[in-house]
Coordinates of C-alpha atoms in Angstrom, one line a residue:
A1 CA 4.1 -15.8 -11.8
Y2 CA 4.1 -13.0 -15.6
F3 CA 1.7 -11.0 -12.6
K4 CA 4.9 -11.4 -10.7
A5 CA 7.5 -10.2 -13.0
N6 CA 5.5 -7.6 -14.2
Q7 CA 4.6 -8.9 -17.6
L8 CA 1.1 -7.2 -17.4
S9 CA 1.1 -8.5 -21.5
K10 CA 1.3 -11.8 -20.9
T11 CA -0.7 -11.8 -18.5
R12 CA -3.6 -10.9 -19.9
T13 CA -2.6 -13.2 -22.7
L14 CA -3.0 -15.6 -20.5
L15 CA -5.7 -14.9 -18.5
E16 CA -7.9 -14.2 -21.9
K17 CA -7.3 -17.8 -22.9
F18 CA -8.8 -19.3 -19.8
L19 CA -11.5 -16.7 -20.1
S20 CA -12.7 -17.1 -23.2
K21 CA -13.0 -21.2 -22.0
D22 CA -15.9 -19.5 -19.4
N23 CA -13.5 -20.3 -16.9
H24 CA -15.0 -17.2 -14.4
S25 CA -13.8 -19.3 -11.5
P26 CA -13.2 -16.9 -8.0
A27 CA -10.0 -17.4 -8.3
M28 CA -10.0 -15.9 -12.0
E29 CA -11.5 -13.7 -11.2
L30 CA -9.3 -12.3 -8.4
M31 CA -6.4 -12.8 -11.0
L32 CA -8.1 -10.5 -13.5
G33 CA -8.9 -7.6 -10.7
S34 CA -5.6 -7.5 -10.1
L35 CA -4.3 -7.5 -13.5
L36 CA -6.6 -4.8 -13.9
Q37 CA -5.5 -3.1 -10.4
A38 CA -2.3 -2.9 -11.5
E39 CA -3.2 -1.8 -15.7
G40 CA -5.0 1.4 -13.8
E41 CA -8.7 0.6 -14.4
I42 CA -9.2 0.3 -10.3
E43 CA -13.3 0.9 -11.1
A44 CA -13.2 -2.8 -13.3
S45 CA -10.9 -4.4 -10.6
L46 CA -13.3 -3.5 -7.8
E47 CA -16.3 -5.1 -9.9
C48 CA -13.8 -8.4 -10.4
F49 CA -13.7 -8.9 -6.9
H50 CA -16.9 -7.4 -6.3
R51 CA -17.6 -11.4 -8.2
A52 CA -15.2 -12.9 -6.6
E53 CA -16.7 -12.9 -3.1
K54 CA -20.0 -13.7 -4.2
S55 CA -18.6 -16.5 -5.4
D56 CA -16.5 -17.3 -2.2
P57 CA -16.2 -14.9 0.3
T58 CA -13.4 -17.3 2.0
L59 CA -10.8 -16.3 -0.7
P60 CA -7.6 -16.0 0.7
N61 CA -6.5 -12.5 0.0
L62 CA -9.8 -11.2 -1.3
Q63 CA -10.2 -8.4 1.2
F64 CA -6.4 -7.2 0.6
H65 CA -7.5 -6.6 -2.4
F66 CA -10.2 -5.2 -1.8
G67 CA -7.6 -2.4 0.7
S68 CA -5.5 -1.8 -1.9
A69 CA -8.3 -1.2 -4.8
Y70 CA -9.9 1.6 -1.9
L71 CA -7.1 3.3 -1.8
G72 CA -6.5 3.8 -5.1
I73 CA -9.4 5.6 -5.3
R74 CA -9.6 7.4 -2.0
Q75 CA -11.9 5.4 -0.4
W76 CA -10.5 5.5 2.5
H77 CA -13.1 4.2 5.4
K78 CA -14.0 1.4 2.8
A79 CA -9.9 1.0 1.9
E80 CA -9.8 0.1 6.7
M81 CA -13.0 -1.9 6.9
A82 CA -11.0 -4.5 4.4
F83 CA -7.4 -4.2 6.0
R84 CA -9.5 -4.7 9.1
K85 CA -11.2 -7.7 7.7
F86 CA -8.1 -9.2 6.3
L87 CA -5.6 -8.8 8.8
E88 CA -8.1 -10.2 11.5
N89 CA -7.4 -13.6 9.2
D90 CA -3.5 -12.7 9.1
P91 CA -2.8 -10.5 11.5
D92 CA 0.8 -10.4 10.8
H93 CA 0.7 -9.1 6.8
A94 CA 2.8 -6.4 6.3
E95 CA 1.5 -5.0 3.2
A96 CA -1.9 -4.8 4.9
S97 CA -0.5 -3.5 8.7
H98 CA 0.9 -1.2 5.7
G99 CA -2.4 -0.2 3.8
L100 CA -4.0 -0.1 7.3
S101 CA -1.9 3.1 8.2
I102 CA -2.7 4.6 5.1
A103 CA -5.8 4.2 5.0
L104 CA -6.1 5.6 8.7
M105 CA -3.5 8.4 7.9
R106 CA -5.8 9.5 5.4
Q107 CA -8.1 10.4 8.2
R108 CA -6.0 11.7 10.5
K109 CA -6.1 9.1 12.8
F110 CA -2.5 9.3 13.8
D111 CA -1.7 7.4 16.6
E112 CA -3.1 4.2 15.5
S113 CA -1.2 4.7 11.9
I114 CA 1.9 5.5 13.6
E115 CA 1.2 1.9 15.7
L116 CA 0.5 0.0 11.8
A117 CA 3.3 1.6 10.0
L118 CA 6.0 0.5 13.4
R119 CA 4.3 -3.1 12.9
A120 CA 4.9 -2.7 9.1
V121 CA 8.6 -2.7 9.8
G122 CA 8.6 -4.5 12.6
L123 CA 7.3 -7.4 10.2
R124 CA 9.4 -7.1 7.7
H125 CA 11.9 -4.4 7.6
F126 CA 13.2 -4.1 4.2
F127 CA 10.1 -2.4 3.7
P128 CA 11.1 1.0 2.1
A129 CA 7.3 2.7 1.3
A130 CA 6.5 1.7 5.5
H131 CA 9.3 3.4 6.4
F132 CA 8.2 6.7 3.9
Q133 CA 4.4 6.0 5.4
L134 CA 6.0 5.5 9.2
G135 CA 8.2 8.9 8.5
T136 CA 4.8 10.4 6.6
V137 CA 2.5 10.2 9.7
L138 CA 5.4 11.4 12.3
A139 CA 6.0 14.7 10.1
Q140 CA 2.5 14.9 10.6
L141 CA 2.5 14.7 13.8
N142 CA 5.2 17.3 14.1
Q143 CA 7.8 14.9 15.0
P144 CA 10.7 16.0 12.5
E145 CA 13.4 14.1 14.3
R146 CA 11.3 10.4 14.3
A147 CA 10.4 11.3 10.8
A148 CA 13.5 12.1 9.8
L149 CA 15.3 9.5 11.3
A150 CA 11.8 7.1 9.4
F151 CA 12.8 8.5 5.9
E152 CA 16.5 7.9 6.6
H153 CA 16.1 4.2 7.2
G154 CA 13.5 4.2 3.6
L155 CA 16.4 5.8 1.9
S156 CA 19.0 3.6 2.9
M157 CA 16.9 0.5 1.1
K158 CA 15.9 3.1 -1.7
P159 CA 18.1 5.3 -2.0
N160 CA 16.1 7.3 -5.4
S161 CA 12.7 7.9 -3.5
M162 CA 12.2 11.9 -4.2
V163 CA 9.3 12.1 -2.1
A164 CA 11.2 11.1 0.5
H165 CA 14.3 13.4 -0.1
R166 CA 11.7 16.1 -1.0
Y167 CA 10.5 15.3 2.5
L168 CA 13.7 15.3 4.2
A169 CA 14.8 18.7 2.8
R170 CA 11.7 19.8 4.4
L171 CA 12.5 18.1 7.8
Y172 CA 15.6 18.8 8.0
Y173 CA 15.3 22.6 7.5
R174 CA 12.8 22.9 10.4
L175 CA 15.3 20.9 12.4
G176 CA 18.0 24.4 11.5
D177 CA 20.3 21.4 9.6
F178 CA 20.3 23.3 6.4
R179 CA 23.3 21.1 5.2
K180 CA 21.1 18.2 5.1
C181 CA 18.5 20.2 3.8
H182 CA 21.2 21.4 1.2
E183 CA 22.3 17.7 0.2
H184 CA 18.3 16.1 0.0

């Protein structure tokens, strides 16, 4: 509960109590890895995930955490493999579809990246990051009208995304809509 509420120091205090009793269960390793990842310690989080995998390779969400960590250190192919493995067991997971879309786009596999971004927003419409991801891929494919629409949907949910506003300013400039360009 502390972790989900982004109270990382309270999460760490409680986790350290368990770990001081030498309770290094796979679930505890997964939680510690998630905490380390949230604190920006990606390499250390991966070590925890590997220990958890060694103890229990079927641990739920483990491959999702691997994929997210690999995205964080820009290991696109490893992220792709982890998300694909996760999605084999849970094909309707919006966040994993979004993560895989990012990994694929970074490897210039644009068509599949678009499919997965669309899948993510189809599974969970209120998912601004997935709308932004869709816009990013469409912009890469020189589809400015569709990209602008995706960014606008994302902004309707998260209006203060400066990155999305910058993208839209550039897209509307390319489209010749200087009023909207100036707005963004």
